[in-house]
Amino acid sequence: MEAKGFTQDGTVDLQGRPVLSSKTGKWKACAFLVGYEAFERMAFYGIQSNLVNYLTSQLHEDTVSSVRNVNNWSGVVWITPLLGAYIADTYIASLKFMKPTCTNGICSKTSTSQIAFFYSSLYIIAIGAGGTKPNISTFGADQFDDFNPYEKNLKVSFFNWWMFSSFIGALCATLGLVYIQENLGWGLGYGIPTAGLLFSLVIFYIGSPIYRHKIRKTKSPARDLIRVPIAAFRNRKIQLPDNPSELHEFDTQDYIRSGKRQVVHSPAFRCLDKAAIKHGNGGDSKPPCTVTQVEGTKLVLGMALVWLVTLIPSTIWAQINTLFVKQGTTLDRSLSPSFRIPAASLGSFVTLSMLLSVPMYDRYFVPFMRRRTGNPRGITMLQRLGVGFVIQVMAIAIAYAVEVRRMHVIRVQHISGPKQIVPMSIFWLLPQYVLLGVADVFNAIGLLEFFYDQSPEDMQSLGTTFFTSGIGVGNFLNSFLVTLVDKVTGRNGEKGWIGDNLNDCHLDYYYGFLMVISILNLGAFFWASSRYVYKRETKEVNEGCVEMETKALDTSLGLHA
């Protein structure tokens, strides 16, 4: 089949026919997908970036409620596992009857029907996003043939440039759409993302003739996640063989003929190996699990351990569109006597630092480290995550220091009113935004690549779901922390850490709290990564010969190169 120019990984077109390698896939197909991603992300961030200000200024919610509601919505967007088209219903911002009426600066309370309509529209978006986010990046990665050395080399950079397109969309939102929303109207500011989303769908469908589609050979690959632990429990009293080669496994040629990859035995989670004991089911007619099936379950458990230590970093990231924005509204935002920068626009510096860092990482850092480590990625995926998490701890430490400085200025200037501007430039917040952007190049892109790369062959969409659900749960966790901290610190009439009046609370204490748990979480990450064993597979090369491939390109544990 290779002689005829067809792909070697079994990908097909929409009619199920084998596709020519030269006319489909690769970056020419991904160009349409990254175009879709850029406009779709512009639509999403056009809503998310300034939503906390919309809730407080237009729907008149208090600070804690607005932060909690933004986090809850963002959490659902990132965690929703439903299929469906992405539906943008944000045009409701321009409907006057759906907003509270204001007379002489005094606004009526938002009605129950107005709140219900608004949040129903937001959560329709969340349901649609749940259908695209677990699949679109996986579909993009599928455009590269892992069995073709040239295309496999191209794929190394895919997730870097995939996220680069996402950052472009975010930059347009935080620079342009936020300004439009605050100065030209919320209706127009939310109408443009809707139009952008429709255009993204057009771009996506134009590329249909050259997309490659993978045929999933198993009806329910996730069933192994249930079958393996059950089989291991049944065999719990049986002694494991000393040699793993005595465990049940199909012949390598069977995998070659089926076009699937055999996963090599690893020492992790040894108790699960009992599921692959030959003749160990005590009269059960079902055959034992194969080593590949057991290793697939081990991989998911290992990824789940890494996933747990990504929740705190996701909580830190949630500050960008919530408390950082509210903090910015209290500072001097004047660039000239007639122009004030919107507080949410400072988020554009997160995106700008990402856009600058991705090419530098891909074109300079990776080749530099590749020459020293021999790893085509430069450093291992867990090393990449570790660097990102360290930078993120530095960012929240700086955020804490800046907030301490802001509170000092407030005390010196005797500021107490909620609308009084602190004589301190908003650009004091710039370092924390920039560092979070640089950190994201390491941890966000690294996480997406890690979960896709380390997933069992038939569960790579599940791997992407690990990435999105981590962000979602991180938002929910931040919502929980904000609510809990507000209730605990504000009881008995005491000054709370987070309040409607950020000039008369202790936001610095909350940032200090986040810094402490981030440091503790960093230690947990180092522990988890030291125990992680990368996936190792066999694959067909040179007319049926077999070679070993380590997916992380590192046979050692965790962070060690």
PDB file of C-alpha atoms in Angstrom, residues 4 46 239 284 336:
ATOM      1  CA  LYS A   4       0.846   3.191  -4.205  1.00  0.00           C
ATOM      2  CA  GLY A  46     -14.610  37.351  23.468  1.00  0.00           C
ATOM      3  CA  GLN A 239       1.006 -15.821  42.078  1.00  0.00           C
ATOM      4  CA  ASP A 284     -14.350 -18.605  33.487  1.00  0.00           C
ATOM      5  CA  SER A 336      -3.978  59.571  27.983  1.00  0.00           C
TER       6      SER A 336
END
